Short mmCIF file of C-alpha atoms and ligand atoms in Angstrom, two decimals:
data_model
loop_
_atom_site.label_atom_id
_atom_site.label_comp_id
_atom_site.label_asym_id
_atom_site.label_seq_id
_atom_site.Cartn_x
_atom_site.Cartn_y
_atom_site.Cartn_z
CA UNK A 1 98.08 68.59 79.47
CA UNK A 2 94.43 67.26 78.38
CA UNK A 3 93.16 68.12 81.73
CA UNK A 4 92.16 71.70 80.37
CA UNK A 5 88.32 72.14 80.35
CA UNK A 6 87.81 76.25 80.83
CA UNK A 7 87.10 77.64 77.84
CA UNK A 8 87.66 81.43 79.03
CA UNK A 9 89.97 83.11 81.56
CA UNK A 10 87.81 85.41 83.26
CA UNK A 11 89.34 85.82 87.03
CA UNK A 12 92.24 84.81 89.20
CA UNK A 13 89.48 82.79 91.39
CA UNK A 14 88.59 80.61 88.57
CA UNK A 15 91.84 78.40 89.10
CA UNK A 16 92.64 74.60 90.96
CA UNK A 17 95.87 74.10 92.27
CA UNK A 18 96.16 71.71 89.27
CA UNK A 19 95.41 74.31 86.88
CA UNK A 20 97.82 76.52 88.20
CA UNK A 21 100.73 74.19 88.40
CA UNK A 22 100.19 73.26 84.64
CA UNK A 23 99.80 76.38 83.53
CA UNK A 24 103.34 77.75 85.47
CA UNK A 25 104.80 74.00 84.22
CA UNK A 26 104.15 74.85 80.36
CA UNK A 27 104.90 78.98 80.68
CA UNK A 28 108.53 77.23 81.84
CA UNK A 29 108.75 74.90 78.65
CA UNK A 30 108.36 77.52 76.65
CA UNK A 31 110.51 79.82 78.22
CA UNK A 32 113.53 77.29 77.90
CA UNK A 33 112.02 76.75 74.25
CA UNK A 34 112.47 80.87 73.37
CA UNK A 35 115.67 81.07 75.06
CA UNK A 36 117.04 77.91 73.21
CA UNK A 37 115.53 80.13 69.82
CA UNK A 38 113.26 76.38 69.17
CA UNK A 39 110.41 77.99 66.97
CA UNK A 40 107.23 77.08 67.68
CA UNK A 41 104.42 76.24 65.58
CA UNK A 42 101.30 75.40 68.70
CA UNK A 43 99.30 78.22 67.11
CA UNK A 44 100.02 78.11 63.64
CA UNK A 45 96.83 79.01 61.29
CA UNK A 46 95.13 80.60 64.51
CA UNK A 47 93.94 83.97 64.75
CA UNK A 48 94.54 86.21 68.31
CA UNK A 49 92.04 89.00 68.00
CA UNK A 50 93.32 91.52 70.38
CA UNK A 51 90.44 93.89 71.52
CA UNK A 52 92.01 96.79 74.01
CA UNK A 53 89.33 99.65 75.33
CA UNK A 54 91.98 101.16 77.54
CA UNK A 55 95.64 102.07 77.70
CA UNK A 56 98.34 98.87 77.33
CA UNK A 57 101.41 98.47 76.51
CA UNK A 58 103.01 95.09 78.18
CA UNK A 59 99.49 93.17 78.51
CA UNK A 60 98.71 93.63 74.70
CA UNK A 61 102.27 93.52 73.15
CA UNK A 62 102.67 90.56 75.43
CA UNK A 63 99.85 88.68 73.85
CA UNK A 64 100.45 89.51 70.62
CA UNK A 65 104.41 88.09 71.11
CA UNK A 66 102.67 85.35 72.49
CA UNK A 67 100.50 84.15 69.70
CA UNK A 68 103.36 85.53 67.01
CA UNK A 69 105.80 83.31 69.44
CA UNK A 70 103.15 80.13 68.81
CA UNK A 71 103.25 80.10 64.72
CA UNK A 72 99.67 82.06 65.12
CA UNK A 73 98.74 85.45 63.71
CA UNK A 74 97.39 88.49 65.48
CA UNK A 75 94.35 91.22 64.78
CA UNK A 76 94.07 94.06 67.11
CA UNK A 77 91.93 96.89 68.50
CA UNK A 78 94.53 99.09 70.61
CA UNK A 79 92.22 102.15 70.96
CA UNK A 80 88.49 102.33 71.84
CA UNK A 81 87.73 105.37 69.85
CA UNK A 82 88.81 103.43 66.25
CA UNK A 83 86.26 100.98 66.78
CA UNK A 84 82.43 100.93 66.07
CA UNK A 85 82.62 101.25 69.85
CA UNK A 86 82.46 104.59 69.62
CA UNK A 87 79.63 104.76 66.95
CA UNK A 88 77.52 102.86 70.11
CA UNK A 89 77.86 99.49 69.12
CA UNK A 90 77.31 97.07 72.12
CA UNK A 91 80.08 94.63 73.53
CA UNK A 92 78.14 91.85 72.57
CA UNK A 93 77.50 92.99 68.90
CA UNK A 94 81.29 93.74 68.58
CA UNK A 95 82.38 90.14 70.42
CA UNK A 96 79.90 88.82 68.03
CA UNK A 97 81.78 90.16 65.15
CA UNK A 98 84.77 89.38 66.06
CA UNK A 99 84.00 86.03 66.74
CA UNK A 100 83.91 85.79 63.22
CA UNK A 101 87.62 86.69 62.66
CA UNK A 102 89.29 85.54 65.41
CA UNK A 103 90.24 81.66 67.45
CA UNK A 104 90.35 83.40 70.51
CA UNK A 105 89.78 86.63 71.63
CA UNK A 106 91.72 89.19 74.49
CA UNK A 107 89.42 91.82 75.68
CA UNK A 108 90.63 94.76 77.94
CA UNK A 109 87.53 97.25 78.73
CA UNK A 110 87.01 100.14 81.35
CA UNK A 111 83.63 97.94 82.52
CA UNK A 112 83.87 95.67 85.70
CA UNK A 113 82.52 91.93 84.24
CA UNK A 114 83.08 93.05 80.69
CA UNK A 115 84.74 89.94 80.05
CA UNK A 116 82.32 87.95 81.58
CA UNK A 117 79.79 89.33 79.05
CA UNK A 118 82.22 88.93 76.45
CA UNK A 119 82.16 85.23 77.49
CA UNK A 120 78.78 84.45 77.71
CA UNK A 121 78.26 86.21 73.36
CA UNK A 122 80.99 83.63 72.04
CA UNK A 123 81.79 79.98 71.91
CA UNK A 124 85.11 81.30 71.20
CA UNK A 125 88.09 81.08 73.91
CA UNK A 126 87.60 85.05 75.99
CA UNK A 127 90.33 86.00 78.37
CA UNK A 128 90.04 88.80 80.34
CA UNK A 129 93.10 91.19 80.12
CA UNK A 130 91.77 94.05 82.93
CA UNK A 131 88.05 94.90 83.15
CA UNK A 132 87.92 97.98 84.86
CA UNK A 133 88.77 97.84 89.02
CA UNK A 134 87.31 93.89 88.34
CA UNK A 135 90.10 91.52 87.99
CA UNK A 136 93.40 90.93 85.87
CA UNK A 137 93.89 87.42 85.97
CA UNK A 138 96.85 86.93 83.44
CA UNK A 139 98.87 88.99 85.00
CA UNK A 140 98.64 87.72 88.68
CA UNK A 141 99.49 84.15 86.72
CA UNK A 142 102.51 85.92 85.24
CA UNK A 143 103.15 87.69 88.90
CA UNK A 144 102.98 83.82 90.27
CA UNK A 145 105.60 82.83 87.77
CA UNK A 146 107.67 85.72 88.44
CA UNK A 147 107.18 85.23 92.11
CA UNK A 148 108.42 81.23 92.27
CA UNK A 149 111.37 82.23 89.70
CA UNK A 150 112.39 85.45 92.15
CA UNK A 151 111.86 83.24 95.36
CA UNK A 152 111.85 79.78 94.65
CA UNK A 153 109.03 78.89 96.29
CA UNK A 154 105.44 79.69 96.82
CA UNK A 155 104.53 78.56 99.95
CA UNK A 156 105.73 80.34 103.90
CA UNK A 157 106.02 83.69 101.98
CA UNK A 158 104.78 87.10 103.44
CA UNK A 159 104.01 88.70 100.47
CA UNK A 160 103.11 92.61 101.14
CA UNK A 161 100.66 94.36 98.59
CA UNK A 162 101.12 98.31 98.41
CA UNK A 163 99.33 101.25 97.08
CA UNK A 164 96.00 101.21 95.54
CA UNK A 165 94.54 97.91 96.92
CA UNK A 166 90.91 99.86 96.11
CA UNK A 167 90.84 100.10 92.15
CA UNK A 168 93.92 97.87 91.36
CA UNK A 169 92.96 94.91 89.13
CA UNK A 170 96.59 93.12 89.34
CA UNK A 171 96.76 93.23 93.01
CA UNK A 172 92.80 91.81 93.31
CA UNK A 173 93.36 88.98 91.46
CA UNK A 174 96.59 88.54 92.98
CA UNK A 175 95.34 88.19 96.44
CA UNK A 176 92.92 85.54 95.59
CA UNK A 177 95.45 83.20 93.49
CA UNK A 178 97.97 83.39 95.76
CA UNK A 179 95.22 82.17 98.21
CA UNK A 180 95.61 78.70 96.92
CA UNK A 181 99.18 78.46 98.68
CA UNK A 182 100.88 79.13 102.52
CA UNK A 183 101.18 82.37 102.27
CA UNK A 184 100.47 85.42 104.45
CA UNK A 185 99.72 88.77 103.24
CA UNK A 186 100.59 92.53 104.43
CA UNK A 187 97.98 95.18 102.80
CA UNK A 188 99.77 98.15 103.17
CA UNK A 189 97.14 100.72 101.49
CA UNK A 190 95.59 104.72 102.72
CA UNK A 191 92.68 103.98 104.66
CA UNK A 192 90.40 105.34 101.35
CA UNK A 193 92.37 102.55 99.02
CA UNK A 194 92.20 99.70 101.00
CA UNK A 195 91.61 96.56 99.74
CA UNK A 196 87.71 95.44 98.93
CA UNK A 197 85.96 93.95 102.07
CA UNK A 198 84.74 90.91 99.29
CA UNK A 199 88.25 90.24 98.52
CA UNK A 200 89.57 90.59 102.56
CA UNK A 201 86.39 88.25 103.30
CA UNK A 202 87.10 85.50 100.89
CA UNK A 203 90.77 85.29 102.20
CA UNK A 204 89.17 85.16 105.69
CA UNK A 205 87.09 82.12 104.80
CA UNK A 206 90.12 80.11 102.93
CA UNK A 207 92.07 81.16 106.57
CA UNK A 208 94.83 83.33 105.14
CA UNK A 209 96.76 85.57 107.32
CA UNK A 210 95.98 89.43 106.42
CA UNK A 211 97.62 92.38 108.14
CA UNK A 212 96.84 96.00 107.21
CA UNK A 213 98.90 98.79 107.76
CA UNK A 214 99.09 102.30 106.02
CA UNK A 215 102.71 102.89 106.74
CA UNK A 216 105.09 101.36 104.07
CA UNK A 217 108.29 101.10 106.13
CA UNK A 218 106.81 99.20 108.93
CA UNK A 219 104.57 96.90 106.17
CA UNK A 220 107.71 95.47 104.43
CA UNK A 221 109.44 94.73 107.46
CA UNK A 222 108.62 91.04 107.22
CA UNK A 223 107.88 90.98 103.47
CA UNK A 224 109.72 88.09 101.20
CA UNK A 225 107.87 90.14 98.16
CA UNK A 226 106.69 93.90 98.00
CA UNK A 227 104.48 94.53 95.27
CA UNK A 228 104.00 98.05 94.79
CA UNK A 229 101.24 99.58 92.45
CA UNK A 230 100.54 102.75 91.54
CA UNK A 231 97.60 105.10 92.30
CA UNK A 232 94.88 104.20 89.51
CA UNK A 233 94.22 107.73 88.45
CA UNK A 234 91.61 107.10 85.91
CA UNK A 235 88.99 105.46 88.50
CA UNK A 236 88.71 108.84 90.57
CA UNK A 237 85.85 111.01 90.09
CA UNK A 238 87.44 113.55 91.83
CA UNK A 239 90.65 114.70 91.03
CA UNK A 240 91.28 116.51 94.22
CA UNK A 241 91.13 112.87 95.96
CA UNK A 242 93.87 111.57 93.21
CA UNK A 243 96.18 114.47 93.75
CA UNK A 244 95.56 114.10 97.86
CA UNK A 245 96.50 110.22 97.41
CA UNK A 246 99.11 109.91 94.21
CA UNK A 247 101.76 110.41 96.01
CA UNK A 248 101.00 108.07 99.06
CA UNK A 249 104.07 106.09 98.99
CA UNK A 250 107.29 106.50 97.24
CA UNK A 251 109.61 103.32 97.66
CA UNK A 252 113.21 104.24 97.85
CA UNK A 253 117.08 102.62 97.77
CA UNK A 254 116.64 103.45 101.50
CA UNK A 255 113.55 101.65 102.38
CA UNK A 256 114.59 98.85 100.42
CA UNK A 257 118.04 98.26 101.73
CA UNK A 258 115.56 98.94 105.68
CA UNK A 259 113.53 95.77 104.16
CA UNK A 260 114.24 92.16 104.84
CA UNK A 261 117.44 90.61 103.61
CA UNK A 262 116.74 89.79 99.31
CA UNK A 263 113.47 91.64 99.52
CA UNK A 264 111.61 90.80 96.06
CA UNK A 265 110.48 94.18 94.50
CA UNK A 266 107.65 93.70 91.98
CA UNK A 267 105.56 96.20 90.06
CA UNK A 268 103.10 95.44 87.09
CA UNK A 269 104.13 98.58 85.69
CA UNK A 270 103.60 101.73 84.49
CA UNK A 271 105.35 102.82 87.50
CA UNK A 272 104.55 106.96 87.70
CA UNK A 273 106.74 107.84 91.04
CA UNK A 274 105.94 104.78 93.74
CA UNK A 275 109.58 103.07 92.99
CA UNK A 276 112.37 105.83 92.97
CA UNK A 277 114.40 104.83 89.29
CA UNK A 278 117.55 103.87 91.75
CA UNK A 279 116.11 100.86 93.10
CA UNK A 280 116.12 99.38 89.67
CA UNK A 281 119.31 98.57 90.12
CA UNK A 282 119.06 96.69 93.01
CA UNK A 283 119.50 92.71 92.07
CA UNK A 284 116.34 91.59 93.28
CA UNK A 285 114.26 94.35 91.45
CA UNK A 286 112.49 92.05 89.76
CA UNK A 287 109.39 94.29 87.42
CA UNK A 288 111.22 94.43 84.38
CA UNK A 289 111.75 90.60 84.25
CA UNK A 290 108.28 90.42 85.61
CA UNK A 291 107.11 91.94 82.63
CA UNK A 292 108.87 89.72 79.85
CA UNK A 293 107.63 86.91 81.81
CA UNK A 294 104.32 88.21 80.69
CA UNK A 295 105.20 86.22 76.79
CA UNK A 296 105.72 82.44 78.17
CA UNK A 297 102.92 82.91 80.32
CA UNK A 298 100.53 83.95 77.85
CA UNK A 299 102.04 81.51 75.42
CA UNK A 300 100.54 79.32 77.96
CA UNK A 301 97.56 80.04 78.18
CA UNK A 302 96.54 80.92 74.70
CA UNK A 303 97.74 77.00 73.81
CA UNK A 304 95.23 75.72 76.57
CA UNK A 305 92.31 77.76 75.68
CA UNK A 306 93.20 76.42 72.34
CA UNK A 307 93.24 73.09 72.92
CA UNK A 308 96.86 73.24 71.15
CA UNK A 309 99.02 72.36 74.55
C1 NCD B 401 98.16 97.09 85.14
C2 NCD B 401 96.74 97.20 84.68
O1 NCD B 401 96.46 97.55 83.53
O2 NCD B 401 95.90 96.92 85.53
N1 NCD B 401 99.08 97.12 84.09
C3 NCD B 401 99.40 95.93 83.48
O3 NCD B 401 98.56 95.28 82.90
N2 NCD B 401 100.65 95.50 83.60
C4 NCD B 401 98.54 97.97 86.24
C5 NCD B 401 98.25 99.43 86.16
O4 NCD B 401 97.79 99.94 85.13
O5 NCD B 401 98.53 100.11 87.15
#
């Protein structure tokens, strides 16, 4: 595993193959190692600052698990408003702080390339858990996981993306890691929350298939995987647009069952209303799994920033 030379996880793009497979290969060791109950001790006398500016639940608990998981302890910021943040210290004055507490440090912030700049004020390991409408690159590495456990494969899926393709982090950086494999892709998205022309380009130059649609039904028609996301209220400046929009597609039993044969349903979750609560039964409802894969992935990657793995 001494091939690791990144110091910060900053975007889904950042990735080889290489990279990729070892960090999937390692999530799976210690999966088997938590589900055996081995305790670990990769982290041990470590320190996981966890630094959240927005709303989390899974991405932050999920860290956290992960360092606790690791032998490592945890100190975290889970509200913007309780830190000097809110007095108008900078970013960099608060990373710079931190530094000084923490091994490695989790930021999520409302700013697009908040991480970045969190990056550049620390020698210490940065990863970026959501900056604004910018990237979430943990979580399409946890949504690759789920996707080869769900599937058993990577490579010839059509994987569809749904729902807020404008503002939604998970499904940006999903696109681009996902363009390191055969796959095609179905944006199914309202003509205002379609997917970024910078994200739609850089597919175009790697050669990956894109089809866009804004009708759900016909979108998952040929889909191995739907991932469905919901309508990211909080980047509208006008509410009247959000309450036009939220309720753009609503994925029911129906549709499903319509789908392709073992249809993969993912969601990075909170769902609000886009997946009716019936479908969760449905075997291959896969977003609550998706979510507790969120701990071995993480486990991952907070070894290899570490040098620990
Ligand atoms: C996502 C996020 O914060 O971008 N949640 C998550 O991390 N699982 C998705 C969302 O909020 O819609």
């Amino acid at each position: 595993m001494s091939k690791w030379t990144a110091k910060d996880v900053l975007r889904a793009d950042q990735f080889t193959k290489e990279e990729i497979a070892t960090i999937l290969e390692l999530a799976g060791e210690y999966e088997r190692a938590l589900s055996d109950g081995r305790t670990l001790d990769v982290m041990k006398g470590l320190v996981l600052s966890t630094l959240f500016f927005e709303p989390s639940t899974r991405t932050r608990l999920s860290f956290e698990t992960a360092m606790l998981r690791l032998g490592g302890g945890v100190v975290s910021v889970s509200e913007a408003k309780s830190t000097s943040a809110s007095k108008g210290e900078s970013l960099h004055d608060t990373i710079r702080t931190v530094e000084g507490y923490a091994d490695v440090i989790v930021l999520r912030h409302p700013q697009i390339g908040a991480a970045d700049e969190a990056a550049r004020a620390t020698d210490k390991p940065v990863l970026n858990a959501g900056d604004g409408a910018g990237q979430h690159p943990t979580q399409s590495l946890l949504d690759l996981y789920t996707i080869t456990k769900e599937t058993g494969r990577i490579d010839t899926l059509t994987v569809a993306l749904a729902g807020d393709l404008k503002n939604g982090r998970t499904v940006h950086s999903l696109a681009l890691l996902l363009a390191n494999y055969e796959v095609q892709f179905v944006f199914i998205a309202p003509p205002a929350l379609r997917m970024p022309d910078a994200i739609c380009n850089e597919l175009d130059q790697r050669g990956v298939r894109i089809q866009q649609t804004d009708d759900l039904a016909t979108g998952i028609e040929q889909a191995d995987v739907l991932y469905m996301t919901r309508i990211q209220r909080e980047r509208f400046d006008d509410p009247s647009a959000y309450d036009r929009l939220k309720d753009s597609y609503v994925l029911t039993r129906d549709l499903v069952e319509s789908a392709k044969d073992g249809i993969v349903v993912m969601h990075p979750l909170p769902r609000v209303n886009e997946i009716a609560t019936d479908v969760d039964d449905y075997g291959k409802a896969a977003y609550f799994r998706q979510a507790a894969n969120g701990v071995p992935v993480r486990m991952a990657l907070l070894a290899l920033v570490s040098g620990r793995a």
